[in-house]
Amino acid sequence: MSAFIPVIDLTRSRQSNAVIIDAACRESGFLVVSGHGIDPDLVSRTHEITLALFQQPDSWKLRWTPPADAVGLRGMHLTPSNVSAPENVTTASDLCQLFTMSRLGEPGVAASAGLEGAPDGWYSANIWPDQPTGLRDVWLEYYAAMETLSSELIRLFALGLGLGEGHFDEFVDEHITNLTANFYPPIDEPPLDDQFRKGPHSDWGTLTILSQDGTGGLEVFDRRDSTWVDVPAIAGAFVVNIGDLMAAWTNDRWQSTKHRVRVPPPARRRIPRVSLAFFHHPNWNALIECLPSCVQPGDAPLHPPVTAGAYLMNRVAVTYT
Amino acid sequence: MITVPVIDLTAASEPTDRPAVAAAIDKALSTAGFMAVTGHGVDSALVQRMFAAVAEFFALPLDEKLRSTPLDPSSPRGYSYVGATAQAQAHDATTAPDLNETFNAGLDPVPDTPYFRDHREFFAPSIWPSVPAGLADIWSQYLAAMDALTGRILALMAEALGLSGDYFTPLVDRSMASITANHYPALEAEPDPNQFRGGAHTDYGTITLLATDGVPGLQLQDTDGTWSPAPDVAGAFHVNTGDMLSHWSGGHWRSTWHRVVPPSGTPPFPERTSIAYFHSPNADALIQPLPGMPAGDFEPFAAGRYLSAKLAKFHSARTAR
């Protein structure tokens, strides 16, 4: 494993992990996390039930798409989308279907989640398909496990940035995180030249915790030599990468790096791929401004302040409308 | 009870009649602070096309409109959804969010000169939606028509103050003007007492040229605090004094408080659309009582500084609820 995308073991010293995280986020913005304490059985159950969900016919899956006037991501998203859209990169449509929920879509949560100022309908209820049995329970359990892991990672991030470990707590105590399953169906037709399972993009929020199956295909851009580097699928480990808001916080000391999922070689195109992406995103009203320690006195920050909610809302609208 | 005079600019093209028109403007702005301007020479077909384009945009689904939200919360440009802002907030009053959605755009393209670079906060890039396709084009035509009409009105205003007709030209030739289209959705019920279609405010700049779709709702506040309707005059623009012109006139012309409420009667109330051209001086124009105006102990300031402070308060709703 290269130093570009290091593996950290969360059972080891937090201080040394914080140092590794800082180095990784400066270079690639990606790391692989093991020793995280998440029950492997929960992870496999979530993958299995999600694969079963997506293996239903498209006609059935369409029943669980949001109404036309809905705002934001909920339930199934089957229509062709292009995750590269906000980057002003034109590629063919992603060969990907999505299923998305958020804690805010569960009954009673949004009302007390500090969403004042959000447009009506932005946080609508989750859409839970009635099959496979137990889908909601498994997903809520997995979401809760990701909340726990993300809290620890954010505290390690703070340490890595030389801050008190609780520095980010007030920005994330009502986080507006989406959990999205990506389903990459078997590919029967030859893809277009500029077509990906998921096109080049950066993530938008604090950090993403990704659980891949063994299919592979995730690549990260290495700006040192402008190449795309494979992210290995390590059984039991999560891929963690930072998003645009963490880069803005650190004034790009940490990189929100472009990544993509390429179409496999012909012999392996019939293998479907599932990944679970926990897109950690700060509170709706969290104002993301450059950390004072990340800018030289007298220099202007590289990014204007932005509220986390407005940023997510804009990115989702631009990408998925 | 405020009575808004109707001023016909047709007569101003006759040198012998100009003084009478200038005197009528002086009387209107020193009493009501508002006038209804006819004989303005703006092509009614252009106004209709502008309203039609704006209606097409506001009729889009919310998630489509959200694509045009600015990422920089301090940018006035682009789309602002219902609930995002409250006019009264710029005046330190607390109301519930206004019951309107808006789209703002300004000069486009912005010239690449030191002045426009130094004052880029007032010349933020416009955020054009993809629908309707011709919005940018019609917007710039409408902006040009409003610029031309403002030039004619400012000449009469200068004459009304005993100055030469071109007095304002060097103060406004790189104006911070922008246009905001307001859409007030239909209301099923009476709003709460502390919620308005547009909360009470004064305008910040030189003058405002307002066109409406004829649905009533604009109200003006008299010096005794009571509110009077400002009925639409067919084919006329509402023209009112902004704060900075009022200062230029040494307070002689009123920057009158106004607001937008539903029509009289019982709900449901119809939707309403208006298009406001907000003219402001050059960013570096000095605001202080003009020669011959009562000066008092007025502290001069740059127009840009004033507008910046007002806009910051207005848009702070997006960042600090």
XYZ file of C-alpha atoms in Angstrom:
642
model
C 0.000 0.000 0.000
C 1.371 3.324 -1.008
C 1.657 6.281 1.293
C -0.718 7.997 -1.105
C -3.682 6.121 0.380
C -2.487 4.796 3.755
C -4.279 2.249 5.929
C -4.920 3.276 9.504
C -5.912 0.962 12.314
C -8.230 2.678 14.765
C -7.192 0.349 17.570
C -3.791 2.024 17.570
C -2.756 5.326 19.143
C -5.124 8.161 18.285
C -2.287 10.674 18.226
C -0.276 8.687 15.680
C -3.407 8.045 13.605
C -4.080 11.796 13.625
C -0.608 12.382 12.181
C -1.191 9.783 9.441
C -4.591 11.311 8.659
C -3.064 14.771 8.268
C -0.426 13.415 5.872
C -2.998 11.418 3.858
C -5.443 14.319 3.613
C -2.682 16.615 2.367
C -1.703 14.134 -0.346
C -4.718 12.226 -1.596
C -7.610 13.101 0.707
C -8.179 9.330 0.934
C -7.370 6.673 3.509
C -8.413 3.149 4.319
C -9.737 2.567 7.833
C -9.458 -0.756 9.639
C -9.840 -1.640 13.290
C -13.025 0.426 13.339
C -15.038 -1.879 15.572
C -18.059 -2.073 13.279
C -19.652 -5.501 13.348
C -18.666 -7.209 10.059
C -21.947 -9.093 10.134
C -23.846 -5.779 10.048
C -21.829 -4.675 7.022
C -22.474 -7.897 5.121
C -26.167 -7.915 6.030
C -26.470 -4.332 4.735
C -24.739 -5.249 1.475
C -26.869 -8.353 1.018
C -30.192 -6.664 1.599
C -29.163 -3.727 -0.608
C -28.173 -6.023 -3.457
C -31.503 -7.817 -3.081
C -33.268 -4.445 -3.228
C -31.589 -3.457 -6.461
C -32.042 -6.854 -8.077
C -35.763 -6.209 -8.261
C -37.001 -5.182 -11.729
C -36.691 -1.517 -12.651
C -40.476 -1.289 -13.049
C -40.855 -2.168 -9.364
C -37.992 0.095 -8.278
C -39.689 3.022 -10.006
C -42.484 2.754 -7.433
C -39.995 3.946 -4.807
C -38.808 7.080 -6.572
C -39.807 10.446 -5.086
C -42.714 12.464 -6.517
C -41.846 14.878 -9.340
C -42.123 17.969 -7.120
C -39.903 16.531 -4.362
C -36.630 18.238 -3.494
C -33.393 16.474 -2.661
C -32.494 12.798 -2.727
C -34.884 10.222 -1.296
C -35.598 6.623 -2.191
C -34.674 5.303 -5.594
C -33.014 7.338 -8.315
C -32.954 5.412 -11.569
C -33.073 8.094 -14.244
C -29.699 8.712 -15.843
C -27.653 11.128 -13.776
C -24.210 12.523 -14.084
C -22.266 13.108 -10.911
C -19.681 15.115 -12.847
C -22.259 17.800 -13.701
C -21.156 20.380 -11.071
C -17.555 20.060 -12.236
C -18.499 21.371 -15.684
C -17.108 18.133 -17.058
C -19.232 16.605 -19.766
C -19.299 12.850 -19.671
C -21.933 10.336 -20.673
C -24.483 9.392 -18.014
C -23.286 7.364 -15.055
C -24.064 3.645 -15.239
C -25.428 3.769 -11.712
C -28.661 3.604 -9.730
C -29.022 5.157 -6.274
C -30.995 4.572 -3.122
C -30.790 7.310 -0.480
C -32.080 7.985 3.040
C -31.169 10.351 5.842
C -31.822 10.407 9.553
C -33.793 13.612 8.820
C -36.313 11.589 6.830
C -37.267 9.480 9.857
C -40.405 10.558 11.771
C -39.952 13.566 14.076
C -36.231 14.089 13.473
C -36.275 17.050 11.059
C -38.475 19.201 13.328
C -35.739 19.553 15.933
C -32.672 19.342 13.690
C -31.936 23.062 13.299
C -33.269 23.269 9.742
C -34.611 26.828 10.086
C -34.271 28.548 6.753
C -34.392 25.380 4.669
C -36.986 25.395 1.894
C -40.226 23.562 2.560
C -39.936 19.999 1.362
C -36.152 19.826 1.408
C -36.283 17.264 4.207
C -39.105 15.021 3.175
C -39.740 11.592 4.666
C -37.582 8.652 3.683
C -39.041 6.367 1.059
C -38.775 2.756 2.250
C -39.602 0.044 -0.280
C -41.764 -2.744 1.190
C -39.212 -5.360 0.035
C -36.850 -6.878 1.036
C -38.242 -7.452 4.525
C -36.137 -5.760 7.178
C -34.573 -3.187 4.812
C -35.345 -0.207 7.023
C -34.152 -1.871 10.241
C -30.844 -2.955 8.725
C -30.221 0.429 7.129
C -31.001 2.350 10.324
C -28.621 0.096 12.240
C -25.906 0.640 9.634
C -26.552 4.412 9.600
C -26.176 4.532 13.391
C -22.895 2.603 13.181
C -21.639 5.093 10.574
C -22.635 7.999 12.834
C -20.466 6.542 15.594
C -17.511 5.950 13.282
C -17.790 9.390 11.663
C -17.810 11.070 15.078
C -14.536 9.392 15.971
C -12.995 10.203 12.582
C -13.988 13.872 12.851
C -12.362 14.015 16.274
C -9.206 12.482 14.820
C -9.416 15.055 12.014
C -9.452 17.842 14.604
C -6.385 16.349 16.277
C -4.681 16.003 12.889
C -5.270 19.706 12.310
C -3.764 20.575 15.678
C -7.134 21.534 17.149
C -8.891 20.362 20.280
C -10.548 17.056 19.454
C -14.016 18.522 20.057
C -13.445 21.456 17.708
C -15.956 20.354 15.072
C -18.597 19.025 17.488
C -20.809 22.123 17.390
C -20.826 22.065 13.577
C -21.955 18.454 13.290
C -24.276 17.826 16.257
C -27.306 18.013 13.928
C -25.583 16.632 10.825
C -27.619 16.300 7.626
C -25.899 13.193 6.309
C -27.296 11.104 3.464
C -26.591 7.387 3.269
C -26.612 6.371 -0.385
C -26.270 2.940 -1.932
C -24.735 2.930 -5.394
C -25.806 0.045 -7.563
C -23.819 -0.530 -10.722
C -25.857 -2.941 -12.824
C -24.408 -5.534 -15.186
C -23.248 -3.792 -18.356
C -24.552 -5.408 -21.553
C -23.914 -2.688 -24.116
C -20.392 -1.420 -24.836
C -19.994 1.798 -22.860
C -19.378 5.110 -24.583
C -15.809 6.421 -24.648
C -16.455 8.949 -21.893
C -18.788 6.782 -19.840
C -18.123 5.671 -16.272
C -19.946 3.689 -13.680
C -19.596 6.993 -11.851
C -17.908 9.976 -13.484
C -15.095 12.026 -11.940
C -16.317 14.102 -9.009
C -15.363 15.276 -5.568
C -17.622 14.694 -2.583
C -19.343 17.677 -1.018
C -19.347 17.353 2.734
C -17.123 16.613 5.716
C -16.076 13.068 4.922
C -17.404 10.015 3.141
C -17.258 6.513 4.590
C -17.470 4.019 1.755
C -18.047 0.307 2.035
C -17.229 -1.430 -1.240
C -17.840 -4.969 -2.277
C -14.897 -6.858 -3.824
C -15.584 -5.769 -7.392
C -13.168 -2.858 -7.500
C -13.084 0.001 -9.965
C -12.739 3.013 -7.663
C -9.934 5.315 -8.789
C -8.512 8.467 -7.212
C -6.830 11.282 -9.095
C -3.171 11.773 -8.214
C -2.406 15.409 -8.993
C 1.340 14.848 -8.664
C 1.500 13.075 -12.015
C -2.107 13.441 -13.246
C -2.822 9.724 -13.117
C -5.718 7.722 -11.755
C -4.756 5.443 -8.878
C -6.676 2.312 -7.878
C -8.225 2.223 -4.430
C -7.917 -1.377 -3.330
C -11.010 -3.119 -2.007
C -9.765 -4.432 1.352
C -12.217 -6.794 2.978
C -13.600 -5.424 6.233
C -12.076 -1.959 5.824
C -13.764 1.285 4.858
C -12.485 3.827 2.370
C -12.660 7.295 3.903
C -12.235 10.472 1.911
C -12.787 14.099 2.720
C -15.248 16.351 0.911
C -15.342 19.928 -0.331
C -16.417 21.469 2.980
C -13.499 19.905 4.865
C -11.179 21.233 2.161
C -12.768 24.689 2.555
C -12.341 24.505 6.334
C -8.645 23.738 5.889
C -8.128 26.227 3.044
C -7.176 23.289 0.801
C -4.405 22.135 3.130
C -6.499 18.979 2.851
C -7.577 17.873 -0.581
C -11.110 17.081 -1.699
C -9.862 14.817 -4.444
C -11.680 13.763 -7.581
C -12.479 10.093 -7.872
C -14.454 7.910 -10.268
C -15.611 4.355 -10.796
C -14.447 2.976 -14.096
C -16.167 0.413 -16.277
C -14.457 -2.971 -15.743
C -12.784 -4.932 -18.535
C -15.282 -6.769 -20.790
C -14.966 -10.113 -19.026
C -16.149 -8.587 -15.727
C -18.845 -6.210 -16.910
C -21.674 -8.585 -16.027
C -20.738 -8.429 -12.344
C -22.926 -5.900 -10.538
C -21.284 -3.666 -7.949
C -22.752 -2.277 -4.735
C -21.195 0.364 -2.538
C -22.583 2.105 0.521
C -21.573 5.748 0.890
C -22.187 7.606 4.145
C -21.844 11.236 3.029
C -21.223 12.979 6.316
C -22.429 16.578 6.047
C -22.372 19.223 8.809
C -25.437 20.936 10.297
C -27.755 22.791 7.904
C -26.774 26.170 9.355
C -23.087 25.428 10.006
C -21.086 28.283 8.501
C -17.968 26.767 6.969
C -15.143 29.294 7.113
C -11.436 28.809 6.757
C -9.833 27.746 10.054
C -7.596 30.586 11.314
C -4.686 28.157 11.665
C -4.913 27.253 7.967
C -4.315 30.715 6.496
C -1.327 33.041 6.749
C -2.126 36.329 8.502
C -3.027 38.885 5.837
C -3.884 36.296 3.173
C -7.427 35.871 1.927
C -8.968 32.420 2.322
C -9.283 30.426 -0.918
C -13.014 29.773 -0.473
C -15.780 32.193 0.579
C -17.741 31.191 3.682
C -20.691 28.967 2.873
C -23.413 27.353 4.917
C -23.291 23.585 4.779
C -27.002 23.305 3.935
C -26.917 25.784 1.062
C -23.892 24.027 -0.396
C -25.473 20.571 -0.259
C -28.788 21.847 -1.622
C -27.086 23.490 -4.579
C -24.883 20.494 -5.369
C -27.795 18.034 -5.221
C -29.966 20.285 -7.385
C -27.244 20.790 -9.971
C -26.380 17.087 -10.073
C -29.652 15.218 -9.794
C -32.413 17.428 -11.210
C -53.134 58.939 3.687
C -50.365 59.130 1.087
C -51.412 60.064 -2.429
C -48.981 58.994 -5.130
C -48.831 61.563 -7.969
C -48.844 60.419 -11.581
C -46.047 62.056 -13.572
C -46.164 61.998 -17.379
C -42.634 62.274 -18.786
C -43.894 63.060 -22.287
C -43.981 66.760 -21.450
C -40.293 66.701 -20.402
C -39.212 66.568 -24.038
C -40.472 70.153 -24.471
C -37.900 72.572 -23.017
C -40.630 74.959 -21.949
C -42.493 72.243 -20.063
C -39.469 70.602 -18.355
C -39.475 72.887 -15.309
C -43.082 71.941 -14.580
C -42.259 68.217 -14.788
C -39.202 68.716 -12.556
C -41.317 70.620 -10.049
C -43.934 67.850 -10.055
C -41.187 65.269 -9.354
C -39.849 67.442 -6.534
C -43.311 67.631 -4.984
C -43.952 63.887 -5.374
C -40.651 62.823 -3.820
C -40.776 65.348 -0.987
C -44.300 64.265 0.002
C -44.938 60.616 -0.938
C -41.398 59.589 -1.860
C -43.163 57.664 -4.652
C -44.550 58.593 -8.070
C -46.217 56.710 -10.876
C -44.345 57.466 -14.088
C -46.133 57.335 -17.443
C -44.935 58.511 -20.827
C -41.662 56.724 -20.037
C -41.001 55.361 -23.520
C -40.266 51.797 -22.382
C -41.625 49.313 -24.938
C -44.596 47.568 -23.328
C -43.820 44.452 -25.377
C -40.403 44.265 -23.687
C -42.042 44.488 -20.260
C -44.486 41.745 -21.236
C -41.684 39.513 -22.494
C -39.796 40.042 -19.243
C -42.849 39.082 -17.165
C -43.452 36.024 -19.357
C -39.833 34.854 -18.987
C -39.880 35.380 -15.244
C -43.199 33.504 -14.952
C -41.685 30.573 -16.851
C -38.763 30.438 -14.418
C -40.869 30.624 -11.255
C -43.198 27.909 -12.613
C -40.313 25.396 -12.604
C -40.193 22.722 -9.877
C -38.361 23.876 -6.759
C -35.406 21.543 -7.235
C -34.921 22.935 -10.736
C -34.921 26.518 -9.397
C -32.513 25.563 -6.605
C -29.881 24.920 -9.266
C -29.602 28.711 -9.523
C -28.871 29.334 -5.846
C -25.566 31.089 -5.140
C -22.940 29.067 -3.291
C -21.607 32.241 -1.704
C -24.238 33.171 0.894
C -23.335 36.855 0.563
C -24.084 36.911 -3.183
C -27.381 38.596 -4.047
C -27.473 36.838 -7.402
C -29.619 33.955 -8.539
C -32.584 32.246 -6.927
C -33.803 32.696 -3.365
C -36.585 30.372 -2.224
C -39.658 31.133 -0.118
C -38.511 31.396 3.488
C -34.894 32.285 2.805
C -35.003 36.007 3.532
C -36.913 38.772 5.317
C -36.714 42.329 3.961
C -37.228 43.832 7.398
C -34.036 42.177 8.608
C -31.913 44.751 6.750
C -33.547 47.305 9.074
C -32.950 45.325 12.261
C -36.622 44.394 12.562
C -37.621 40.817 13.261
C -40.359 39.308 11.158
C -41.072 35.823 9.941
C -39.472 35.139 6.534
C -41.126 36.921 3.613
C -43.647 34.959 1.560
C -41.844 35.435 -1.720
C -39.235 33.860 -3.929
C -36.850 35.989 -5.960
C -34.402 35.884 -8.817
C -31.703 38.554 -9.086
C -29.236 39.344 -11.825
C -27.217 42.363 -12.825
C -24.764 43.596 -15.381
C -23.596 40.667 -17.534
C -20.937 40.423 -18.760
C -19.089 42.473 -16.185
C -16.276 44.543 -17.730
C -12.792 43.390 -16.715
C -11.436 46.705 -15.453
C -9.910 47.705 -12.122
C -13.132 49.406 -10.965
C -15.271 46.297 -11.514
C -12.586 44.030 -10.022
C -12.209 46.227 -6.932
C -15.974 46.257 -6.387
C -16.738 42.697 -7.419
C -19.140 42.189 -4.517
C -21.617 44.460 -6.350
C -20.967 42.871 -9.708
C -21.225 39.213 -8.789
C -21.654 36.826 -11.719
C -25.248 36.196 -12.705
C -26.486 32.615 -12.260
C -28.643 31.939 -15.296
C -31.016 28.983 -15.288
C -31.220 26.759 -18.364
C -35.001 27.447 -18.521
C -36.162 29.770 -19.947
C -33.304 29.672 -22.404
C -33.498 33.359 -23.360
C -33.609 34.783 -19.834
C -30.118 36.323 -19.897
C -30.837 38.047 -23.183
C -34.174 39.544 -22.209
C -32.750 40.500 -18.816
C -29.998 42.573 -20.418
C -32.513 44.254 -22.752
C -34.736 45.118 -19.808
C -31.734 46.320 -17.798
C -30.699 48.591 -20.676
C -34.225 50.025 -20.938
C -34.270 50.728 -17.191
C -30.801 52.305 -17.340
C -32.025 54.627 -20.102
C -35.204 55.583 -18.242
C -33.197 56.175 -15.064
C -30.943 58.535 -17.000
C -33.950 60.604 -18.076
C -35.432 60.682 -14.585
C -32.108 61.537 -12.892
C -31.680 64.501 -15.286
C -35.078 65.849 -14.256
C -34.220 65.212 -10.613
C -30.983 67.170 -10.898
C -32.888 70.046 -12.471
C -35.498 69.837 -9.726
C -32.672 70.340 -7.206
C -31.396 73.379 -9.144
C -28.419 71.492 -10.614
C -27.452 70.956 -14.228
C -29.194 68.024 -15.916
C -25.989 65.999 -16.231
C -25.009 66.480 -12.590
C -25.498 62.820 -11.619
C -23.803 61.341 -14.689
C -20.278 60.921 -13.257
C -21.785 59.556 -10.025
C -23.819 56.806 -11.716
C -22.004 55.867 -14.921
C -20.785 52.592 -13.374
C -23.927 51.975 -11.347
C -24.340 49.038 -8.979
C -27.851 48.520 -10.405
C -29.472 45.089 -10.417
C -32.913 43.655 -11.079
C -34.867 41.447 -8.701
C -37.927 39.574 -9.909
C -40.327 38.844 -7.038
C -42.859 36.040 -7.105
C -45.369 35.958 -4.277
C -47.050 32.523 -4.434
C -50.818 32.243 -4.012
C -51.880 32.043 -0.376
C -54.601 29.773 0.927
C -54.851 31.560 4.264
C -54.202 34.923 5.873
C -50.503 35.181 6.881
C -49.540 35.571 10.527
C -49.567 39.203 11.709
C -45.765 39.180 11.762
C -45.340 37.778 8.260
C -45.547 39.700 4.989
C -45.195 39.119 1.293
C -42.392 41.660 1.637
C -41.662 43.106 5.088
C -41.364 46.858 5.722
C -38.202 48.393 4.310
C -36.768 51.366 2.530
C -34.791 50.912 -0.654
C -31.051 51.425 -0.343
C -30.005 53.088 -3.562
C -30.863 55.998 -5.817
C -34.252 55.156 -7.252
C -36.255 51.991 -7.816
C -38.339 51.356 -10.924
C -41.034 48.800 -10.148
C -43.350 47.063 -12.602
C -46.089 44.747 -11.323
C -48.592 42.334 -12.818
C -51.451 44.454 -11.450
C -52.243 42.345 -8.376
C -52.507 44.903 -5.527
C -50.380 44.741 -2.401
C -47.811 47.560 -2.309
C -48.311 49.795 0.726
C -46.505 52.977 1.779
C -46.013 54.237 5.322
C -46.964 57.787 6.123
C -45.022 59.929 8.607
C -47.694 59.152 11.237
C -47.016 55.416 10.867
C -50.203 54.513 9.010
C -50.081 52.432 5.830
C -51.716 53.472 2.531
C -52.105 51.410 -0.630
C -50.087 52.471 -3.671
C -52.396 51.409 -6.497
C -50.907 50.376 -9.811
C -51.397 52.799 -12.678
C -51.792 50.898 -15.948
C -48.586 51.019 -17.978
C -46.756 53.106 -15.356
C -43.678 52.309 -13.277
C -43.703 52.942 -9.552
C -40.635 55.134 -8.983
C -39.426 55.794 -5.472
C -36.565 57.506 -3.668
C -33.908 55.244 -2.161
C -31.846 55.997 0.943
C -28.815 57.335 -0.912
C -30.784 59.739 -3.121
C -32.597 60.923 -0.005
C -29.212 61.663 1.574
C -28.084 63.457 -1.598
C -31.188 65.639 -1.326
C -30.308 66.444 2.287
C -33.425 64.580 3.413
C -35.625 66.798 1.273
C -36.851 63.732 -0.651
C -38.303 60.917 1.418
C -37.002 57.368 1.325
C -40.424 56.029 2.214
C -40.993 52.781 4.091
C -43.002 50.319 2.055
C -44.101 46.696 2.201
C -46.101 44.138 0.259
C -49.202 42.481 1.705
C -51.929 40.303 0.200
C -54.785 42.134 -1.552
C -57.658 43.299 0.684
C -60.467 40.824 1.219
C -60.464 37.232 2.357
C -58.235 34.340 1.295
C -57.384 32.631 -0.949
C -55.122 35.347 -2.370
C -53.800 35.195 -5.922
C -50.102 35.011 -6.756
C -48.349 38.269 -7.567
C -45.250 39.073 -9.607
C -43.230 42.265 -9.684
C -39.946 43.289 -11.249
C -37.832 45.771 -9.336
C -34.900 47.577 -10.911
C -32.783 48.866 -8.037
C -30.571 51.690 -9.211
C -27.578 52.596 -7.076
C -24.743 55.064 -7.618
C -21.205 54.033 -8.522
C -19.558 52.094 -5.698
C -17.065 54.910 -5.122
C -19.591 57.786 -5.401
C -19.616 59.953 -2.303
C -22.949 60.233 -0.536
C -23.430 63.604 1.141
C -25.954 66.429 0.712
C -25.544 67.981 -2.734
C -24.729 71.682 -3.244
C -27.603 73.814 -1.994
C -29.148 71.016 0.077
C -29.407 71.166 3.882
C -26.154 69.601 5.102
C -26.587 69.378 8.885
C -23.771 67.367 10.453
C -23.877 64.631 7.811
C -20.872 62.296 7.680
C -20.120 61.516 4.004
C -19.697 57.876 2.997
C -19.037 55.850 -0.149
C -22.126 54.391 -1.814
C -20.579 50.919 -1.959
C -19.946 50.824 1.766
C -23.580 51.617 2.493
C -24.946 49.068 0.030
C -22.534 46.428 1.301
C -23.681 46.886 4.890
C -27.363 46.731 3.923
C -26.947 43.658 1.756
C -24.914 41.919 4.438
C -27.758 42.385 6.917
C -30.351 41.308 4.376
C -28.499 38.144 3.411
C -27.372 37.288 6.921
C -30.639 35.370 7.178
C -28.988 32.744 5.013
C -25.994 32.312 7.259
C -26.971 33.039 10.826
C -30.475 32.001 11.673
